[in-house]
PDB file of C-alpha atoms in Angstrom:
ATOM      1  CA  UNK B   1    -132.196 -35.964  12.275  1.00  0.00           C
ATOM      2  CA  UNK B   2    -128.461 -36.449  12.793  1.00  0.00           C
ATOM      3  CA  UNK B   3    -126.508 -36.615   9.550  1.00  0.00           C
ATOM      4  CA  UNK B   4    -123.987 -39.417   9.102  1.00  0.00           C
ATOM      5  CA  UNK B   5    -120.506 -38.451   7.945  1.00  0.00           C
ATOM      6  CA  UNK B   6    -121.384 -39.831   4.533  1.00  0.00           C
ATOM      7  CA  UNK B   7    -124.769 -38.164   4.631  1.00  0.00           C
ATOM      8  CA  UNK B   8    -126.774 -40.628   2.555  1.00  0.00           C
ATOM      9  CA  UNK B   9    -130.236 -41.695   3.607  1.00  0.00           C
ATOM     10  CA  UNK B  10    -130.055 -45.352   2.486  1.00  0.00           C
ATOM     11  CA  UNK B  11    -128.027 -48.194   3.973  1.00  0.00           C
ATOM     12  CA  UNK B  12    -124.860 -49.034   2.086  1.00  0.00           C
ATOM     13  CA  UNK B  13    -123.826 -52.667   1.805  1.00  0.00           C
ATOM     14  CA  UNK B  14    -120.609 -53.819   3.406  1.00  0.00           C
ATOM     15  CA  UNK B  15    -117.789 -53.668   0.921  1.00  0.00           C
ATOM     16  CA  UNK B  16    -117.145 -57.393   1.447  1.00  0.00           C
ATOM     17  CA  UNK B  17    -120.699 -58.081   0.205  1.00  0.00           C
ATOM     18  CA  UNK B  18    -120.159 -56.306  -3.127  1.00  0.00           C
ATOM     19  CA  UNK B  19    -119.456 -58.074  -6.421  1.00  0.00           C
ATOM     20  CA  UNK B  20    -115.775 -58.546  -7.205  1.00  0.00           C
ATOM     21  CA  UNK B  21    -115.704 -55.831  -9.883  1.00  0.00           C
ATOM     22  CA  UNK B  22    -116.902 -53.231  -7.362  1.00  0.00           C
ATOM     23  CA  UNK B  23    -114.487 -54.390  -4.665  1.00  0.00           C
ATOM     24  CA  UNK B  24    -111.748 -53.846  -7.264  1.00  0.00           C
ATOM     25  CA  UNK B  25    -113.159 -50.392  -8.057  1.00  0.00           C
ATOM     26  CA  UNK B  26    -113.099 -49.463  -4.355  1.00  0.00           C
ATOM     27  CA  UNK B  27    -109.513 -50.759  -4.038  1.00  0.00           C
ATOM     28  CA  UNK B  28    -108.443 -48.762  -7.111  1.00  0.00           C
ATOM     29  CA  UNK B  29    -110.031 -45.618  -5.651  1.00  0.00           C
ATOM     30  CA  UNK B  30    -108.128 -46.135  -2.383  1.00  0.00           C
ATOM     31  CA  UNK B  31    -104.918 -46.648  -4.347  1.00  0.00           C
ATOM     32  CA  UNK B  32    -105.363 -43.570  -6.568  1.00  0.00           C
ATOM     33  CA  UNK B  33    -107.172 -41.167  -4.235  1.00  0.00           C
ATOM     34  CA  UNK B  34    -106.400 -42.481  -0.781  1.00  0.00           C
ATOM     35  CA  UNK B  35    -110.132 -42.935  -0.075  1.00  0.00           C
ATOM     36  CA  UNK B  36    -113.342 -44.257  -1.598  1.00  0.00           C
ATOM     37  CA  UNK B  37    -115.657 -41.460  -2.780  1.00  0.00           C
ATOM     38  CA  UNK B  38    -118.951 -41.416  -0.907  1.00  0.00           C
ATOM     39  CA  UNK B  39    -120.796 -41.614  -4.219  1.00  0.00           C
ATOM     40  CA  UNK B  40    -119.396 -45.140  -4.661  1.00  0.00           C
ATOM     41  CA  UNK B  41    -120.571 -46.186  -1.211  1.00  0.00           C
ATOM     42  CA  UNK B  42    -124.065 -44.840  -1.716  1.00  0.00           C
ATOM     43  CA  UNK B  43    -124.508 -46.064  -5.297  1.00  0.00           C
ATOM     44  CA  UNK B  44    -123.439 -49.508  -4.061  1.00  0.00           C
ATOM     45  CA  UNK B  45    -126.959 -49.754  -2.625  1.00  0.00           C
ATOM     46  CA  UNK B  46    -127.789 -50.916  -6.172  1.00  0.00           C
ATOM     47  CA  UNK B  47    -124.481 -52.531  -7.227  1.00  0.00           C
ATOM     48  CA  UNK B  48    -125.439 -53.287 -10.827  1.00  0.00           C
ATOM     49  CA  UNK B  49    -126.363 -49.648 -11.354  1.00  0.00           C
ATOM     50  CA  UNK B  50    -123.109 -48.416  -9.822  1.00  0.00           C
ATOM     51  CA  UNK B  51    -121.253 -50.497 -12.402  1.00  0.00           C
ATOM     52  CA  UNK B  52    -123.305 -49.049 -15.268  1.00  0.00           C
ATOM     53  CA  UNK B  53    -123.083 -45.478 -13.947  1.00  0.00           C
ATOM     54  CA  UNK B  54    -119.316 -45.646 -13.465  1.00  0.00           C
ATOM     55  CA  UNK B  55    -118.738 -47.084 -16.949  1.00  0.00           C
ATOM     56  CA  UNK B  56    -120.756 -44.199 -18.399  1.00  0.00           C
ATOM     57  CA  UNK B  57    -118.909 -41.669 -16.229  1.00  0.00           C
ATOM     58  CA  UNK B  58    -115.513 -42.943 -17.424  1.00  0.00           C
ATOM     59  CA  UNK B  59    -116.534 -42.756 -21.080  1.00  0.00           C
ATOM     60  CA  UNK B  60    -117.739 -39.185 -20.700  1.00  0.00           C
ATOM     61  CA  UNK B  61    -114.562 -38.051 -18.963  1.00  0.00           C
ATOM     62  CA  UNK B  62    -112.235 -39.255 -21.717  1.00  0.00           C
ATOM     63  CA  UNK B  63    -110.570 -36.075 -23.101  1.00  0.00           C
ATOM     64  CA  UNK B  64    -110.505 -35.259 -26.810  1.00  0.00           C
ATOM     65  CA  UNK B  65    -108.524 -32.731 -28.836  1.00  0.00           C
ATOM     66  CA  UNK B  66    -110.931 -29.818 -28.269  1.00  0.00           C
ATOM     67  CA  UNK B  67    -112.663 -30.974 -25.070  1.00  0.00           C
ATOM     68  CA  UNK B  68    -110.068 -31.488 -22.356  1.00  0.00           C
ATOM     69  CA  UNK B  69    -110.391 -33.126 -18.947  1.00  0.00           C
ATOM     70  CA  UNK B  70    -110.663 -29.617 -17.461  1.00  0.00           C
ATOM     71  CA  UNK B  71    -113.457 -28.703 -19.895  1.00  0.00           C
ATOM     72  CA  UNK B  72    -115.365 -31.823 -18.866  1.00  0.00           C
ATOM     73  CA  UNK B  73    -114.964 -31.074 -15.142  1.00  0.00           C
ATOM     74  CA  UNK B  74    -115.985 -27.480 -15.848  1.00  0.00           C
ATOM     75  CA  UNK B  75    -119.305 -28.720 -17.247  1.00  0.00           C
ATOM     76  CA  UNK B  76    -119.778 -30.784 -14.077  1.00  0.00           C
ATOM     77  CA  UNK B  77    -119.353 -27.776 -11.784  1.00  0.00           C
ATOM     78  CA  UNK B  78    -121.492 -25.430 -13.892  1.00  0.00           C
ATOM     79  CA  UNK B  79    -124.385 -27.904 -13.874  1.00  0.00           C
ATOM     80  CA  UNK B  80    -123.863 -28.609 -10.174  1.00  0.00           C
ATOM     81  CA  UNK B  81    -123.871 -24.903  -9.283  1.00  0.00           C
ATOM     82  CA  UNK B  82    -127.182 -24.374 -11.092  1.00  0.00           C
ATOM     83  CA  UNK B  83    -128.643 -27.370  -9.264  1.00  0.00           C
ATOM     84  CA  UNK B  84    -127.044 -26.584  -5.905  1.00  0.00           C
ATOM     85  CA  UNK B  85    -125.432 -30.022  -5.523  1.00  0.00           C
ATOM     86  CA  UNK B  86    -122.899 -29.665  -2.713  1.00  0.00           C
ATOM     87  CA  UNK B  87    -121.368 -33.112  -3.247  1.00  0.00           C
ATOM     88  CA  UNK B  88    -120.593 -32.526  -6.923  1.00  0.00           C
ATOM     89  CA  UNK B  89    -119.490 -28.920  -6.405  1.00  0.00           C
ATOM     90  CA  UNK B  90    -116.906 -29.956  -3.833  1.00  0.00           C
ATOM     91  CA  UNK B  91    -115.764 -33.194  -5.506  1.00  0.00           C
ATOM     92  CA  UNK B  92    -115.654 -31.866  -9.064  1.00  0.00           C
ATOM     93  CA  UNK B  93    -114.366 -28.467  -7.974  1.00  0.00           C
ATOM     94  CA  UNK B  94    -111.376 -30.381  -6.597  1.00  0.00           C
ATOM     95  CA  UNK B  95    -111.089 -32.423  -9.801  1.00  0.00           C
ATOM     96  CA  UNK B  96    -111.279 -29.222 -11.860  1.00  0.00           C
ATOM     97  CA  UNK B  97    -108.459 -27.683  -9.810  1.00  0.00           C
ATOM     98  CA  UNK B  98    -106.354 -30.787 -10.429  1.00  0.00           C
ATOM     99  CA  UNK B  99    -107.090 -30.718 -14.171  1.00  0.00           C
ATOM    100  CA  UNK B 100    -106.326 -26.997 -14.475  1.00  0.00           C
ATOM    101  CA  UNK B 101    -103.411 -27.005 -12.051  1.00  0.00           C
ATOM    102  CA  UNK B 102    -104.910 -23.834 -10.568  1.00  0.00           C
ATOM    103  CA  UNK B 103    -107.151 -23.836  -7.471  1.00  0.00           C
ATOM    104  CA  UNK B 104    -108.068 -20.150  -7.811  1.00  0.00           C
ATOM    105  CA  UNK B 105    -109.241 -20.481 -11.410  1.00  0.00           C
ATOM    106  CA  UNK B 106    -111.150 -23.648 -10.518  1.00  0.00           C
ATOM    107  CA  UNK B 107    -112.900 -21.928  -7.603  1.00  0.00           C
ATOM    108  CA  UNK B 108    -113.810 -18.967  -9.803  1.00  0.00           C
ATOM    109  CA  UNK B 109    -115.316 -21.253 -12.432  1.00  0.00           C
ATOM    110  CA  UNK B 110    -117.111 -23.315  -9.791  1.00  0.00           C
ATOM    111  CA  UNK B 111    -118.628 -20.325  -8.014  1.00  0.00           C
ATOM    112  CA  UNK B 112    -119.374 -18.039 -10.996  1.00  0.00           C
ATOM    113  CA  UNK B 113    -118.007 -19.001 -14.387  1.00  0.00           C
ATOM    114  CA  UNK B 114    -119.062 -15.630 -15.848  1.00  0.00           C
ATOM    115  CA  UNK B 115    -116.511 -13.847 -13.659  1.00  0.00           C
ATOM    116  CA  UNK B 116    -113.709 -16.369 -14.156  1.00  0.00           C
ATOM    117  CA  UNK B 117    -112.132 -14.708 -17.221  1.00  0.00           C
ATOM    118  CA  UNK B 118    -112.768 -17.690 -19.485  1.00  0.00           C
ATOM    119  CA  UNK B 119    -111.861 -17.702 -23.156  1.00  0.00           C
ATOM    120  CA  UNK B 120    -114.693 -17.733 -25.690  1.00  0.00           C
ATOM    121  CA  UNK B 121    -114.686 -21.516 -26.115  1.00  0.00           C
ATOM    122  CA  UNK B 122    -115.004 -22.267 -22.420  1.00  0.00           C
ATOM    123  CA  UNK B 123    -117.545 -19.493 -21.907  1.00  0.00           C
ATOM    124  CA  UNK B 124    -119.747 -20.931 -24.673  1.00  0.00           C
ATOM    125  CA  UNK B 125    -119.502 -24.415 -23.189  1.00  0.00           C
ATOM    126  CA  UNK B 126    -120.488 -23.083 -19.756  1.00  0.00           C
ATOM    127  CA  UNK B 127    -123.309 -21.010 -21.195  1.00  0.00           C
ATOM    128  CA  UNK B 128    -124.729 -24.032 -22.990  1.00  0.00           C
ATOM    129  CA  UNK B 129    -124.363 -26.366 -19.979  1.00  0.00           C
ATOM    130  CA  UNK B 130    -126.144 -23.802 -17.820  1.00  0.00           C
ATOM    131  CA  UNK B 131    -128.936 -23.336 -20.361  1.00  0.00           C
ATOM    132  CA  UNK B 132    -129.431 -27.086 -20.801  1.00  0.00           C
ATOM    133  CA  UNK B 133    -129.693 -27.402 -17.006  1.00  0.00           C
ATOM    134  CA  UNK B 134    -131.891 -24.410 -16.203  1.00  0.00           C
ATOM    135  CA  UNK B 135    -133.930 -23.978 -19.406  1.00  0.00           C
ATOM    136  CA  UNK B 136    -133.738 -27.129 -21.533  1.00  0.00           C
ATOM    137  CA  UNK B 137    -136.877 -26.273 -23.508  1.00  0.00           C
ATOM    138  CA  UNK B 138    -135.074 -23.230 -24.914  1.00  0.00           C
ATOM    139  CA  UNK B 139    -132.173 -25.201 -26.414  1.00  0.00           C
ATOM    140  CA  UNK B 140    -132.072 -24.968 -30.199  1.00  0.00           C
ATOM    141  CA  UNK B 141    -129.755 -25.491 -33.196  1.00  0.00           C
ATOM    142  CA  UNK B 142    -128.257 -22.002 -32.779  1.00  0.00           C
ATOM    143  CA  UNK B 143    -126.714 -23.164 -29.496  1.00  0.00           C
ATOM    144  CA  UNK B 144    -124.974 -26.015 -31.286  1.00  0.00           C
ATOM    145  CA  UNK B 145    -123.758 -23.714 -34.035  1.00  0.00           C
ATOM    146  CA  UNK B 146    -122.233 -21.472 -31.368  1.00  0.00           C
ATOM    147  CA  UNK B 147    -120.258 -24.447 -30.055  1.00  0.00           C
ATOM    148  CA  UNK B 148    -119.096 -25.346 -33.575  1.00  0.00           C
ATOM    149  CA  UNK B 149    -117.890 -21.758 -34.047  1.00  0.00           C
ATOM    150  CA  UNK B 150    -115.463 -22.159 -31.137  1.00  0.00           C
ATOM    151  CA  UNK B 151    -113.951 -25.354 -32.551  1.00  0.00           C
ATOM    152  CA  UNK B 152    -115.969 -28.231 -31.138  1.00  0.00           C
ATOM    153  CA  UNK B 153    -116.779 -31.157 -33.401  1.00  0.00           C
ATOM    154  CA  UNK B 154    -120.275 -32.605 -33.455  1.00  0.00           C
ATOM    155  CA  UNK B 155    -119.012 -35.552 -31.388  1.00  0.00           C
ATOM    156  CA  UNK B 156    -117.611 -33.154 -28.777  1.00  0.00           C
ATOM    157  CA  UNK B 157    -120.857 -31.165 -28.773  1.00  0.00           C
ATOM    158  CA  UNK B 158    -122.656 -34.454 -28.138  1.00  0.00           C
ATOM    159  CA  UNK B 159    -120.272 -34.992 -25.211  1.00  0.00           C
ATOM    160  CA  UNK B 160    -121.076 -31.531 -23.803  1.00  0.00           C
ATOM    161  CA  UNK B 161    -124.778 -32.382 -23.964  1.00  0.00           C
ATOM    162  CA  UNK B 162    -124.316 -35.852 -22.503  1.00  0.00           C
ATOM    163  CA  UNK B 163    -121.991 -34.675 -19.700  1.00  0.00           C
ATOM    164  CA  UNK B 164    -124.443 -31.931 -18.721  1.00  0.00           C
ATOM    165  CA  UNK B 165    -127.337 -34.407 -18.814  1.00  0.00           C
ATOM    166  CA  UNK B 166    -125.397 -36.979 -16.780  1.00  0.00           C
ATOM    167  CA  UNK B 167    -124.559 -34.407 -14.099  1.00  0.00           C
ATOM    168  CA  UNK B 168    -128.177 -33.304 -13.921  1.00  0.00           C
ATOM    169  CA  UNK B 169    -129.027 -36.947 -13.190  1.00  0.00           C
ATOM    170  CA  UNK B 170    -126.131 -37.410 -10.754  1.00  0.00           C
ATOM    171  CA  UNK B 171    -126.908 -34.140  -8.931  1.00  0.00           C
ATOM    172  CA  UNK B 172    -130.482 -35.218  -8.389  1.00  0.00           C
ATOM    173  CA  UNK B 173    -129.419 -38.652  -7.146  1.00  0.00           C
ATOM    174  CA  UNK B 174    -126.863 -37.097  -4.790  1.00  0.00           C
ATOM    175  CA  UNK B 175    -129.307 -34.564  -3.368  1.00  0.00           C
ATOM    176  CA  UNK B 176    -132.242 -36.981  -3.085  1.00  0.00           C
ATOM    177  CA  UNK B 177    -130.126 -39.571  -1.279  1.00  0.00           C
ATOM    178  CA  UNK B 178    -128.262 -37.097   0.939  1.00  0.00           C
ATOM    179  CA  UNK B 179    -124.653 -37.420  -0.294  1.00  0.00           C
ATOM    180  CA  UNK B 180    -122.049 -35.376   1.539  1.00  0.00           C
ATOM    181  CA  UNK B 181    -118.583 -34.844   0.055  1.00  0.00           C
ATOM    182  CA  UNK B 182    -115.756 -36.833   1.603  1.00  0.00           C
ATOM    183  CA  UNK B 183    -113.661 -34.770   4.006  1.00  0.00           C
ATOM    184  CA  UNK B 184    -110.653 -35.562   1.814  1.00  0.00           C
ATOM    185  CA  UNK B 185    -112.092 -33.378  -0.942  1.00  0.00           C
ATOM    186  CA  UNK B 186    -112.231 -30.460   1.481  1.00  0.00           C
ATOM    187  CA  UNK B 187    -108.625 -31.045   2.497  1.00  0.00           C
ATOM    188  CA  UNK B 188    -107.370 -30.831  -1.070  1.00  0.00           C
ATOM    189  CA  UNK B 189    -104.612 -28.257  -1.509  1.00  0.00           C
ATOM    190  CA  UNK B 190    -106.072 -24.782  -1.161  1.00  0.00           C
ATOM    191  CA  UNK B 191    -102.837 -22.872  -0.733  1.00  0.00           C
ATOM    192  CA  UNK B 192    -102.502 -19.572  -2.640  1.00  0.00           C
ATOM    193  CA  UNK B 193    -101.652 -20.079  -6.286  1.00  0.00           C
ATOM    194  CA  UNK B 194    -102.449 -23.777  -6.230  1.00  0.00           C
TER     195      UNK B 194
END
């Protein structure tokens, strides 16, 4: 079967057919990114769910004092690596590089966080996100205590859990529906030291 550039297996509605709030979302994406992420196009198959998903996504990506935008993107790539979600690895690997201001560090975290030279806080966050993804039945209160020890509040720990859970959901949706990353994500600056 030939794969479309977007990759998804379901028909996407024409943008002109979408509710006004989603047309505005697409326009804002074009304005800020220069393109509309394929995830928006594919999730538009069920417009009301795209609206709910995106609202949740935005809430979870709001940085706090001890859980930065980079930390939140780091959780996304750790979960996505465990699950093997190409769309999220490429898209959120790019977002992580932007948040860190360092493409090399972002690639190291994306490909193998254990070899990325992370500080204790980030390593604990990655370890927990990986465990929650690969072995959720083994999660216990000691894991949460470990996150408290590195300075996370209970609200931020909740965010770590919820971000990891949301990316497990999103990864499965992306893989089951055939998402491919936009070419623009691949063209993001990959020059040395970026």
